[in-house]
Tab-separated table of C-alpha atoms and ligand atoms in Angstrom:
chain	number	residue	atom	x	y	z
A	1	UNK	CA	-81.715	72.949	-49.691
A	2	UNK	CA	-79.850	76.255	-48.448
A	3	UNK	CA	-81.369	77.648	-44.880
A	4	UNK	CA	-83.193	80.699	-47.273
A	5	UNK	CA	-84.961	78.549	-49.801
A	6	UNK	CA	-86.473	76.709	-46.536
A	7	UNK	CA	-87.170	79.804	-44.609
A	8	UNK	CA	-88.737	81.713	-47.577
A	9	UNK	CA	-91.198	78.166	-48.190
A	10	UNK	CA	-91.764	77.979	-44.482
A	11	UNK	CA	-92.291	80.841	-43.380
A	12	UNK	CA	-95.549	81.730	-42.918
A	13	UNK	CA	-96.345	77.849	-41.560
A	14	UNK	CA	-97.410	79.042	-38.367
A	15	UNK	CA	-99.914	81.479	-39.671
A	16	UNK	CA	-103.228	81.225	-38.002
A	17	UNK	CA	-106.682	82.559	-39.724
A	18	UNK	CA	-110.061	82.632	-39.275
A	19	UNK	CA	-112.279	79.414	-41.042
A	20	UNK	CA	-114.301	80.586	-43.824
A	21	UNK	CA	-115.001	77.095	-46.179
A	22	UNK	CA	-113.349	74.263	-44.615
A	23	UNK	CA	-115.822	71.677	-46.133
A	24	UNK	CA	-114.304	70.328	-49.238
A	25	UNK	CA	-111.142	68.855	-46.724
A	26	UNK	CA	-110.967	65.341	-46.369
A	27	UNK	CA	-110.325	64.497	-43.165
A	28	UNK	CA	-109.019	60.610	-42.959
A	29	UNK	CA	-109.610	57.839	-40.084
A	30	UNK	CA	-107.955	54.319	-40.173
A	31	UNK	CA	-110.662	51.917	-40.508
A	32	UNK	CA	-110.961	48.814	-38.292
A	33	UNK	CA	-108.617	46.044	-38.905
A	34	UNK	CA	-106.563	47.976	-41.109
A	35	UNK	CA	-102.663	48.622	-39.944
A	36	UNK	CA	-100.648	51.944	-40.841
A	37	UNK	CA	-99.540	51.482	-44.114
A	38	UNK	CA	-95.586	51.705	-43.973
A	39	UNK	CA	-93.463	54.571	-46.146
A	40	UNK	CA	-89.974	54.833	-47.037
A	41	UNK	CA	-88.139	57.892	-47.666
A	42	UNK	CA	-85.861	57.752	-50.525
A	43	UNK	CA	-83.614	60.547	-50.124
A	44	UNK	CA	-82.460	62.166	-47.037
A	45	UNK	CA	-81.916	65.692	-47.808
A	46	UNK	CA	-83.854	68.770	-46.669
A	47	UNK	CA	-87.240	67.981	-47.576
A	48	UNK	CA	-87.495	64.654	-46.312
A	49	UNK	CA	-85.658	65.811	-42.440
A	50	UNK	CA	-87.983	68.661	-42.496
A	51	UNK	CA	-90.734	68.360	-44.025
A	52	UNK	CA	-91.971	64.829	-44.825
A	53	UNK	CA	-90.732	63.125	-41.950
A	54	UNK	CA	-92.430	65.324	-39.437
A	55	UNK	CA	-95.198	65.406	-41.328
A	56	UNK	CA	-95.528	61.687	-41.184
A	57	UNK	CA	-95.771	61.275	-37.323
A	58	UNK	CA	-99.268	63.679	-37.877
A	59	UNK	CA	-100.593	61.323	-40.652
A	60	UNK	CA	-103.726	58.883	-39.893
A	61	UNK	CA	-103.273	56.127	-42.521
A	62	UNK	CA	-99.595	56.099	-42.926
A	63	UNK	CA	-96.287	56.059	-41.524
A	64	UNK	CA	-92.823	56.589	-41.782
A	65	UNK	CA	-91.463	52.782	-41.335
A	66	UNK	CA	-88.332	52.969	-43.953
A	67	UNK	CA	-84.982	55.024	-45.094
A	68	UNK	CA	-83.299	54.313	-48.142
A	69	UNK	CA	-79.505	56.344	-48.526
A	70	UNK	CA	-76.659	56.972	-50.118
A	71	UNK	CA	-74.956	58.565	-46.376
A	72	UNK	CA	-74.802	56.246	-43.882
A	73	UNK	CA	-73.716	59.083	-41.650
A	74	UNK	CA	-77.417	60.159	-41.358
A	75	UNK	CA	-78.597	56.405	-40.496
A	76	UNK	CA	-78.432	56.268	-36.507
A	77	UNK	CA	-79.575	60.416	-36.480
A	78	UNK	CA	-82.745	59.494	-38.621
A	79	UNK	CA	-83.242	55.621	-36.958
A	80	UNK	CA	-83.382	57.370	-33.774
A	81	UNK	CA	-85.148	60.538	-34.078
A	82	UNK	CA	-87.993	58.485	-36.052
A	83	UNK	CA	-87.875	55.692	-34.511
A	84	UNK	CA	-87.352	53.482	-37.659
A	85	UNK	CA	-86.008	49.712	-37.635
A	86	UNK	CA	-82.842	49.273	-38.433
A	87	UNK	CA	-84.131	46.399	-40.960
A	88	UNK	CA	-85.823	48.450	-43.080
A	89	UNK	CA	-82.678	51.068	-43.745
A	90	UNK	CA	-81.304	50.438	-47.071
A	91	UNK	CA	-78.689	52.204	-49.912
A	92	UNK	CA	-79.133	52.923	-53.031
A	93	UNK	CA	-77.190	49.756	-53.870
A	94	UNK	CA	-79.213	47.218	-51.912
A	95	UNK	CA	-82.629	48.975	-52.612
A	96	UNK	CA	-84.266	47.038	-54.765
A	97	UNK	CA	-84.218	43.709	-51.739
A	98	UNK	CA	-87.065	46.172	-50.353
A	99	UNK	CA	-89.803	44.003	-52.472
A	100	UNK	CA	-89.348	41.616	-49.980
A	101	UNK	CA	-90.632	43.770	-47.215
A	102	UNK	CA	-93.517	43.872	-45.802
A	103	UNK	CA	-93.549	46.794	-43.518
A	104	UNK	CA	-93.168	49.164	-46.616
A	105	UNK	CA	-95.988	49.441	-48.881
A	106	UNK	CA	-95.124	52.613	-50.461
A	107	UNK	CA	-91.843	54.157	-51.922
A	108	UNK	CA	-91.631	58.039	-51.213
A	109	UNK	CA	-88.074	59.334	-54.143
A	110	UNK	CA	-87.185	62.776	-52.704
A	111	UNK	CA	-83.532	62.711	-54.625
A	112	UNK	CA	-82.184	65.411	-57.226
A	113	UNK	CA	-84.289	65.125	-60.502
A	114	UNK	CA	-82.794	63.593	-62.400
A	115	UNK	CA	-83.175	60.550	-60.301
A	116	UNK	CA	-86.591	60.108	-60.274
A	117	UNK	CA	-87.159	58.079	-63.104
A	118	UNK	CA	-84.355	55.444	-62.003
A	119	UNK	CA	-85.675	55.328	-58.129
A	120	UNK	CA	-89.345	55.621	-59.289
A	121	UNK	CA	-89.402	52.264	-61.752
A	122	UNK	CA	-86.972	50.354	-59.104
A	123	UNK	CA	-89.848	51.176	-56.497
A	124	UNK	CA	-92.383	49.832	-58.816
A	125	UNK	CA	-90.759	46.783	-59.957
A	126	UNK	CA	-90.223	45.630	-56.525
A	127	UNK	CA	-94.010	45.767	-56.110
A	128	UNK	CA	-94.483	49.170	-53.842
A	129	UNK	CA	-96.562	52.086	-54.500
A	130	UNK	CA	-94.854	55.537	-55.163
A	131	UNK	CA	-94.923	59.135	-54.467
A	132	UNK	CA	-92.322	61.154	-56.490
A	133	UNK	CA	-91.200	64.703	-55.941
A	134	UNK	CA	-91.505	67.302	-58.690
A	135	UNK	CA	-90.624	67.757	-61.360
A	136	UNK	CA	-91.514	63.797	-62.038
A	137	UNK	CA	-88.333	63.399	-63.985
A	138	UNK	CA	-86.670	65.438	-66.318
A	139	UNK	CA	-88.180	64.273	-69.648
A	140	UNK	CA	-91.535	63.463	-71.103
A	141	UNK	CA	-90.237	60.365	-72.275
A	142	UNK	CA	-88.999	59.762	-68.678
A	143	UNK	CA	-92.274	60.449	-67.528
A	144	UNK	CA	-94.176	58.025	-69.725
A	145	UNK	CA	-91.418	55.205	-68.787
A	146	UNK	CA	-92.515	55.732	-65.535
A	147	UNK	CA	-96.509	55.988	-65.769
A	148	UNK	CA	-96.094	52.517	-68.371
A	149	UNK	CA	-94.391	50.596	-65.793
A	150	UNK	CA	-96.834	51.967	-62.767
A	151	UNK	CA	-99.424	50.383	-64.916
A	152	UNK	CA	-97.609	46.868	-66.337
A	153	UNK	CA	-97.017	45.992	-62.157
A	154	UNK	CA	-100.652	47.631	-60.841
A	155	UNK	CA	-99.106	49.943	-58.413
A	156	UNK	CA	-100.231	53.313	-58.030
A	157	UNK	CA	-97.676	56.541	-58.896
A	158	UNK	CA	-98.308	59.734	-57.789
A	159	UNK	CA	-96.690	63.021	-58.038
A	160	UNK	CA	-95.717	65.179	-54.761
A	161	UNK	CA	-98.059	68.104	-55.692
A	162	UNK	CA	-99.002	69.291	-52.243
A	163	UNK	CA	-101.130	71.996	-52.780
A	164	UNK	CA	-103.691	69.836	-54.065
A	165	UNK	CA	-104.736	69.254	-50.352
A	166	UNK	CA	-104.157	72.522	-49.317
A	167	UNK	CA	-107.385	74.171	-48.778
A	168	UNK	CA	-106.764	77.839	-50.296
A	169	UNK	CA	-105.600	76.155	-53.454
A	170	UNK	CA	-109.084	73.991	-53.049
A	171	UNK	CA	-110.853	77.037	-52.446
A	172	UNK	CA	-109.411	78.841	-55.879
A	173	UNK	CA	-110.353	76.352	-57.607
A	174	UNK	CA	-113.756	76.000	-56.145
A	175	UNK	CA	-113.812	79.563	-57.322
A	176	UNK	CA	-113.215	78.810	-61.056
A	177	UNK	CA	-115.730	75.834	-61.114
A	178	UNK	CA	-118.778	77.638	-59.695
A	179	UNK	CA	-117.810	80.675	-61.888
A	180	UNK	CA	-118.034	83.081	-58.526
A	181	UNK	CA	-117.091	85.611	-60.219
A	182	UNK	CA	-117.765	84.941	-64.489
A	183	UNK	CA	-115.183	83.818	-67.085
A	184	UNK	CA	-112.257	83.907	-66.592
A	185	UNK	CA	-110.123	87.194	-68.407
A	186	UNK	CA	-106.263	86.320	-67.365
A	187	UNK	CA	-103.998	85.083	-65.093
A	188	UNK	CA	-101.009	86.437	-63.483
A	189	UNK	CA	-99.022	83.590	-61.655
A	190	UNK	CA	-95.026	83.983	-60.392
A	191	UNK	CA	-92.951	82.296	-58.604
A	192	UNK	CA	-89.158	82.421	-57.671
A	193	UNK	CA	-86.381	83.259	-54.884
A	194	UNK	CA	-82.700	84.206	-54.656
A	195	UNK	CA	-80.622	80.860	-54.877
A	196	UNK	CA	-77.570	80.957	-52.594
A	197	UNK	CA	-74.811	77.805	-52.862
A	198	UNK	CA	-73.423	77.997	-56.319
A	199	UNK	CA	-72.020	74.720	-56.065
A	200	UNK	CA	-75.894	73.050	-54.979
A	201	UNK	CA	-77.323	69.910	-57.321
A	202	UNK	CA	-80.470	72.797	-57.960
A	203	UNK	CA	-78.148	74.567	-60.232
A	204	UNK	CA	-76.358	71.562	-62.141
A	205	UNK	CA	-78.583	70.685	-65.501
A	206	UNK	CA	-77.622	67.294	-65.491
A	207	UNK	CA	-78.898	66.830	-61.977
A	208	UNK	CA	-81.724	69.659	-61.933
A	209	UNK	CA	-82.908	69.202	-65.733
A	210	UNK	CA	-83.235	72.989	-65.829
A	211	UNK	CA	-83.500	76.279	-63.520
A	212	UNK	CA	-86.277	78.238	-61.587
A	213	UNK	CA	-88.854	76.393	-63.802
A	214	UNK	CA	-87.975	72.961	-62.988
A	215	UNK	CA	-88.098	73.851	-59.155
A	216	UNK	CA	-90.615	76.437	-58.670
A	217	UNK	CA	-92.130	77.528	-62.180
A	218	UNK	CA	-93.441	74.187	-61.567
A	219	UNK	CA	-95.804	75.510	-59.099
A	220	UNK	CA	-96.936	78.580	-61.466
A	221	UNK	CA	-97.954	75.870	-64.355
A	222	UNK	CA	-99.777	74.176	-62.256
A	223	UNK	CA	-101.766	76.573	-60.306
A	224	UNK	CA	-102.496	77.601	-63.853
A	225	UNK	CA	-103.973	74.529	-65.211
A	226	UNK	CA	-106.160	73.963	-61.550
A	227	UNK	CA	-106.658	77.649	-61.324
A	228	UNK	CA	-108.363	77.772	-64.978
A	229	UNK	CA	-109.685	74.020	-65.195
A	230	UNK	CA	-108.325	74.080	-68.851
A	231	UNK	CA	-105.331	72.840	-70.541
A	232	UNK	CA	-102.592	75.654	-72.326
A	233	UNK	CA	-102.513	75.184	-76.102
A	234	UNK	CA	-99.387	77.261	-76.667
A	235	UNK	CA	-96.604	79.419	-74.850
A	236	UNK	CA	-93.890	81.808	-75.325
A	237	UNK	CA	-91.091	82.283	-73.317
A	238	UNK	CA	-88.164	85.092	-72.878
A	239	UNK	CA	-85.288	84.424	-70.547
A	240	UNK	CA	-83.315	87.086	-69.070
A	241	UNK	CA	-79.624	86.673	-67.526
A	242	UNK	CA	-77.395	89.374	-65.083
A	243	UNK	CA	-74.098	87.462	-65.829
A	244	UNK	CA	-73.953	86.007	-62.395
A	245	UNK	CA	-71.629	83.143	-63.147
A	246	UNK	CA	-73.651	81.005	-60.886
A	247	UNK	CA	-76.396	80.569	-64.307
A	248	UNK	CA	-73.682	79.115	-66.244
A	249	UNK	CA	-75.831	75.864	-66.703
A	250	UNK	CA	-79.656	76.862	-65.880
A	251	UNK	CA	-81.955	80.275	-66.837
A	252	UNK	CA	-81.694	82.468	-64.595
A	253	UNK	CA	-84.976	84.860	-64.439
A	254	UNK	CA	-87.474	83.509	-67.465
A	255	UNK	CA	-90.743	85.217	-68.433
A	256	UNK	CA	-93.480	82.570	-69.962
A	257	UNK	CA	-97.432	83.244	-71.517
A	258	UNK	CA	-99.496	80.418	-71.242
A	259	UNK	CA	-102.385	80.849	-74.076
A	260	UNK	CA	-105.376	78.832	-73.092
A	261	UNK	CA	-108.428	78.129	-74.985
A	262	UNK	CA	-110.972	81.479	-75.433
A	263	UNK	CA	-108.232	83.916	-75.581
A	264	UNK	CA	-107.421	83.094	-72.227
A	265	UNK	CA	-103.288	84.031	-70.963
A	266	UNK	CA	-101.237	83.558	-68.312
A	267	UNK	CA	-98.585	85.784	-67.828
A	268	UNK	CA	-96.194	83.658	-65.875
A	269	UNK	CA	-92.632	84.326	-64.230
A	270	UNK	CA	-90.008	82.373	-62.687
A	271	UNK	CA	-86.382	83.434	-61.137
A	272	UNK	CA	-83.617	81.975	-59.155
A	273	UNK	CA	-82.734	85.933	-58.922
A	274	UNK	CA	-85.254	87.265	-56.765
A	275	UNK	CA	-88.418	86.263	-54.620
A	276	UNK	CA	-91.660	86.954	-55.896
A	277	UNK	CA	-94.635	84.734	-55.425
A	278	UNK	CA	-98.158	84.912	-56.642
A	279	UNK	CA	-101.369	83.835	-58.273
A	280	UNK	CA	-103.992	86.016	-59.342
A	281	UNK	CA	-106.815	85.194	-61.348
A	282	UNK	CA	-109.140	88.197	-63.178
A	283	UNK	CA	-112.529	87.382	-63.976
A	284	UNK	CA	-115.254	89.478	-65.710
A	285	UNK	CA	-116.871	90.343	-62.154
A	286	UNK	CA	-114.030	90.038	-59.837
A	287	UNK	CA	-111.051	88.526	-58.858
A	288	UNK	CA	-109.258	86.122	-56.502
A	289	UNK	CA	-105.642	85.605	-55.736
A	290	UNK	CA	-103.632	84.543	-52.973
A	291	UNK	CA	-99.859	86.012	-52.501
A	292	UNK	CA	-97.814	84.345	-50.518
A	293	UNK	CA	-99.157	81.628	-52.860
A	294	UNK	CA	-96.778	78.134	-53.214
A	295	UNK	CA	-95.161	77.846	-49.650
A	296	UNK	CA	-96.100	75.451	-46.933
A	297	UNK	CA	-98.265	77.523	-45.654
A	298	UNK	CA	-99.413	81.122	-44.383
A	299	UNK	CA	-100.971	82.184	-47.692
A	300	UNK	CA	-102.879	85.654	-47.589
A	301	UNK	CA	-105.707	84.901	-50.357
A	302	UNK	CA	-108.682	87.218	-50.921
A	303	UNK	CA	-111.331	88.210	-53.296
A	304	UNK	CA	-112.298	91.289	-54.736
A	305	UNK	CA	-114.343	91.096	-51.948
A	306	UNK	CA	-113.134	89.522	-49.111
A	307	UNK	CA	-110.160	87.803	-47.568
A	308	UNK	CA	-109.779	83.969	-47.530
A	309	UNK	CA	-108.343	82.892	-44.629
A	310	UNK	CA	-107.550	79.383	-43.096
A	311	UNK	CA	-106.206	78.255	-39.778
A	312	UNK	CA	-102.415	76.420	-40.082
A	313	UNK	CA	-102.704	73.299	-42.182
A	314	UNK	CA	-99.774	70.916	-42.751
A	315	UNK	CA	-99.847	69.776	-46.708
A	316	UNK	CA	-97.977	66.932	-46.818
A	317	UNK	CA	-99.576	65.149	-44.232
A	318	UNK	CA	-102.932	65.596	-46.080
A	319	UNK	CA	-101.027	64.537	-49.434
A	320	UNK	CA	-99.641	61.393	-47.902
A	321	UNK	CA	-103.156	60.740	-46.094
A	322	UNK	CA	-104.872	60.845	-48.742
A	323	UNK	CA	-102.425	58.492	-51.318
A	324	UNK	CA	-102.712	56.036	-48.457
A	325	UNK	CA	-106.716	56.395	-48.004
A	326	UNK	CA	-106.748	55.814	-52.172
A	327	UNK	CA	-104.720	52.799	-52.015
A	328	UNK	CA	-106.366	51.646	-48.507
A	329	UNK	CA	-110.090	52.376	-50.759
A	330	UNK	CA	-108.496	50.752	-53.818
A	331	UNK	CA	-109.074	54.209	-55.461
A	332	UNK	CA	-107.278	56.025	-58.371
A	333	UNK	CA	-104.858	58.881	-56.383
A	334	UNK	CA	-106.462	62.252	-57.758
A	335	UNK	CA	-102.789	63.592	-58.135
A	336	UNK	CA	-101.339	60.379	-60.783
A	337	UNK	CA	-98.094	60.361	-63.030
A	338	UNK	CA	-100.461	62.098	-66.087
A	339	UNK	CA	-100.211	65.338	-63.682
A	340	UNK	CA	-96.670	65.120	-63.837
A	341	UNK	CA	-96.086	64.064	-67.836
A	342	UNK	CA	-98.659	67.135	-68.533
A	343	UNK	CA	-96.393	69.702	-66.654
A	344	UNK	CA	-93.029	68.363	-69.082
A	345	UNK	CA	-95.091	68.860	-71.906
A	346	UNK	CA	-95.592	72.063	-70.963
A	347	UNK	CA	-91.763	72.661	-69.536
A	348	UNK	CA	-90.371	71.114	-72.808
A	349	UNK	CA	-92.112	73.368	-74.704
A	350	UNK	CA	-91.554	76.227	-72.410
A	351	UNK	CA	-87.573	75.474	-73.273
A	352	UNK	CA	-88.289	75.180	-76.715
A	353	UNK	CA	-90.043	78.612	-77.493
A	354	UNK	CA	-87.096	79.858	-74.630
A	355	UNK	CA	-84.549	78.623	-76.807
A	356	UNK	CA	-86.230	79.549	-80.587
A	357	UNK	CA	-87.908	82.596	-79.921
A	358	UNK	CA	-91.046	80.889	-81.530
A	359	UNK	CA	-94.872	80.212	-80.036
A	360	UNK	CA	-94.514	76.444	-78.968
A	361	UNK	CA	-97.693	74.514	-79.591
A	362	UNK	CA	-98.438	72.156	-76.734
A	363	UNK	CA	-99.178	69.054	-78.057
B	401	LIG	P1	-81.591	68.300	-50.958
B	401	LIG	O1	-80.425	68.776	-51.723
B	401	LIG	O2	-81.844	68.898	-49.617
B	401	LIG	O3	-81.519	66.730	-50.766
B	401	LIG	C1	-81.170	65.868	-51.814
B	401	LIG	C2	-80.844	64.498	-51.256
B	401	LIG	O4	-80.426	63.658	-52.343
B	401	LIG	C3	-79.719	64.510	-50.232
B	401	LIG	O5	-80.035	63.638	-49.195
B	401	LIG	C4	-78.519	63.993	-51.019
B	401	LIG	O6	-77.604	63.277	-50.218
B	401	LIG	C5	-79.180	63.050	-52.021
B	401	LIG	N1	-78.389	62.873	-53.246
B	401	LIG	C6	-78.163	61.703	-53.860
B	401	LIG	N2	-77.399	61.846	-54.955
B	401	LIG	C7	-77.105	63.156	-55.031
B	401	LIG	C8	-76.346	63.929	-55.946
B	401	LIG	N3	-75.732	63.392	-57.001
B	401	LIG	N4	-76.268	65.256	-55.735
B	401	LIG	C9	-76.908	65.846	-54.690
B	401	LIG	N5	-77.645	65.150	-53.789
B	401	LIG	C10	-77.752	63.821	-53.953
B	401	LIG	O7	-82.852	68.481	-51.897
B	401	LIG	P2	-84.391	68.602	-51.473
B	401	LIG	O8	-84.732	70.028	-51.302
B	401	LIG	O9	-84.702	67.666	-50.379
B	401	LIG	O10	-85.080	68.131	-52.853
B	401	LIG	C11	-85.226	66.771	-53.197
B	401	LIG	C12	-86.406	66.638	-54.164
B	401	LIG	O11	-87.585	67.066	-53.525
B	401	LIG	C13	-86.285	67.478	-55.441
B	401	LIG	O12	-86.808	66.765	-56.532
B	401	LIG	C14	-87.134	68.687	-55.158
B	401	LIG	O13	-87.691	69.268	-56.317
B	401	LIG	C15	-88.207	68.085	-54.279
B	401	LIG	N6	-88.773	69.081	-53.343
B	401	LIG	C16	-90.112	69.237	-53.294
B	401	LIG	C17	-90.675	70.145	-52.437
B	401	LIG	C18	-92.162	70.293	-52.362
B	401	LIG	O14	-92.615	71.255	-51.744
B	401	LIG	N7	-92.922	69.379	-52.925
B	401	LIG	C19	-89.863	70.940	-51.624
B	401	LIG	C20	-88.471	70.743	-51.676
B	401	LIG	C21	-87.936	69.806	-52.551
């Protein structure tokens, strides 16, 4: 990931508020007897180095005890700096030989897209649990490959949504439940940035499985679906392109309306042209929206009457905490592969009323 797609999403991370509604955070504790359970980071790249890996060495109930890579270049950096045994480093090649250990219970794929599916059912089959990165794959009928063999072993699969620990996406959806402020009337929700290397995996369909939407549209569908509690039943979409030879492969700047149930719409946006970033939800009596909305951190989210404001929070520690506390509880993880197959329904048919000019029905 280029030094400005990490600056724009990490920004704010810092950003210190005051604690209005704090209560529906778990907060996790390691119960007696129980050990760390062990992770392995599949995937070496920017979000694992900066993001994952720190994050692990703040979690309660897990642990970053594994690499697996394709550059053994970054081996003695990463078995050094996180203090990782040099047994449980692995390849791509060698991989699957991590079924026989013990110090990793859970598989962590944070490689281009299209890789998931591959990494994701290797995990499984040698008996670990796994989080994958969005987009889940590339395909719906990648997706389901992946959810059937989660279930034919009886590991858990879960998707890398993090913002369904972070507490001002809790608190917008806490929002929509109690009906704070009526029915909901529409939904503005946008996100994109200015891509920089032309030559990067994010811009290569084969590897990416698409533009903008694939990486950061992502987050618009979903905050969407949470944001509303309902499911879309339909979309249009209208892409828009400046010539920049860098689109050759992927959309460049694409315009999508969800249409949800009641006459319900989300007007949605997504761009590898330019940064915007938002969610905004209108109800009859109000409305709540937060703006920075998708980033690590540092959102500014407020009410039509008041600002919501939490103190620094760090999202993927609270995602990984709380896969481990579901698999340490023998719980289902509230963020499973069916999270992930919805949002390729809903990008397939994006791409479909993109490419025909037609309403898609979700199905
Ligand atoms: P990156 O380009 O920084 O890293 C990709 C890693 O994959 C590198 O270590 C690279 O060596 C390896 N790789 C293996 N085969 C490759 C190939 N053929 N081409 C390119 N790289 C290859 O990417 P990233 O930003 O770390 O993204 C990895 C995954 O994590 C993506 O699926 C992305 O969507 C996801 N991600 C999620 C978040 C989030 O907030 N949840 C943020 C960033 C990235």
């Amino acid at each position: 990931m280029e030094t400005n797609r990490r600056k724009f999403l990490g920004q704010f991370g810092a950003g210190v508020g005051a604690l209005s509604m704090l209560g529906s955070l778990d907060t996790y504790a390691l119960p007696e007897n129980t050990k760390k359970l062990g992770i392995a980071l599949v995937g070496l790249g920017s979000y694992s180095e900066f993001q994952l890996a720190p994050a692990l060495q703040q979690t309660k109930l897990c642990q970053l005890t594994g690499i697996v890579t394709g550059t053994p270049a970054k081996v003695d950096k990463w078995v050094s700096k996180f203090k990782i045994d040099k047994k449980n480093v692995y390849t791509y090649e060698n991989f699957d030989k991590i079924k026989d250990n013990e110090n990793i219970d859970i598989v962590y794929v944070v490689l281009p897209n299209s890789m998931h599916h591959e990494f994701t059912i290797r995990a499984l089959k040698a008996g670990k649990h796994v989080i994958c990165e969005k987009p889940m794959a590339n395909t719906v009928k990648e997706c389901e490959e992946m959810i059937a063999t989660a279930k034919q072993v009886g590991k858990q699969l879960s998707v890398g949504y993090r913002l369904h620990f972070d507490p001002y996406h809790l608190e917008i959806r806490r929002l929509t439940a109690e009906k704070t402020y009526g029915n909901l009337m529409h939904i503005e929700a946008n996100f994109g940035f200015g891509i920089g290397d032309p030559t990067q995996w994010r811009l290569n369909k084969k590897l990416a499985g698409g533009g903008p939407l694939m990486d950061v549209g992502i987050y618009a569908i979903q905050a969407t679906r949470y944001g509303s509690g309902l499911e879309p039943l339909a979309v249009t979409a209208q892409q828009f392109k400046t010539g920049n030879p860098k689109f050759k492969e992927v959309e460049e700047t694409l315009l999508f309306q969800l249409e949800y149930p009641n006459g319900l719409v989300a007007n949605c946006a997504t761009s590898y042209a330019f940064y915007i970033e938002k969610l905004k939800i209108y109800a009859e009596k109000g409305f709540y929206e937060l703006s920075p909305a998708y980033g690590y951190g540092g959102f500014k989210g407020r009410t039509s009457e008041k600002e919501i404001s939490y103190p620094a929070f760090n999202q993927q520690a609270a995602q990984m905490d709380g896969f481990a506390d579901c698999l340490i509880q023998n719980k289902p993880t509230k963020v499973g592969g069916s999270e992930g197959l919805q949002d390729m329904k809903i990008i397939e048919a994006i791409y479909k009323a993109m490419e025909t000019g037609q309403k898609v029905e979700i199905k």
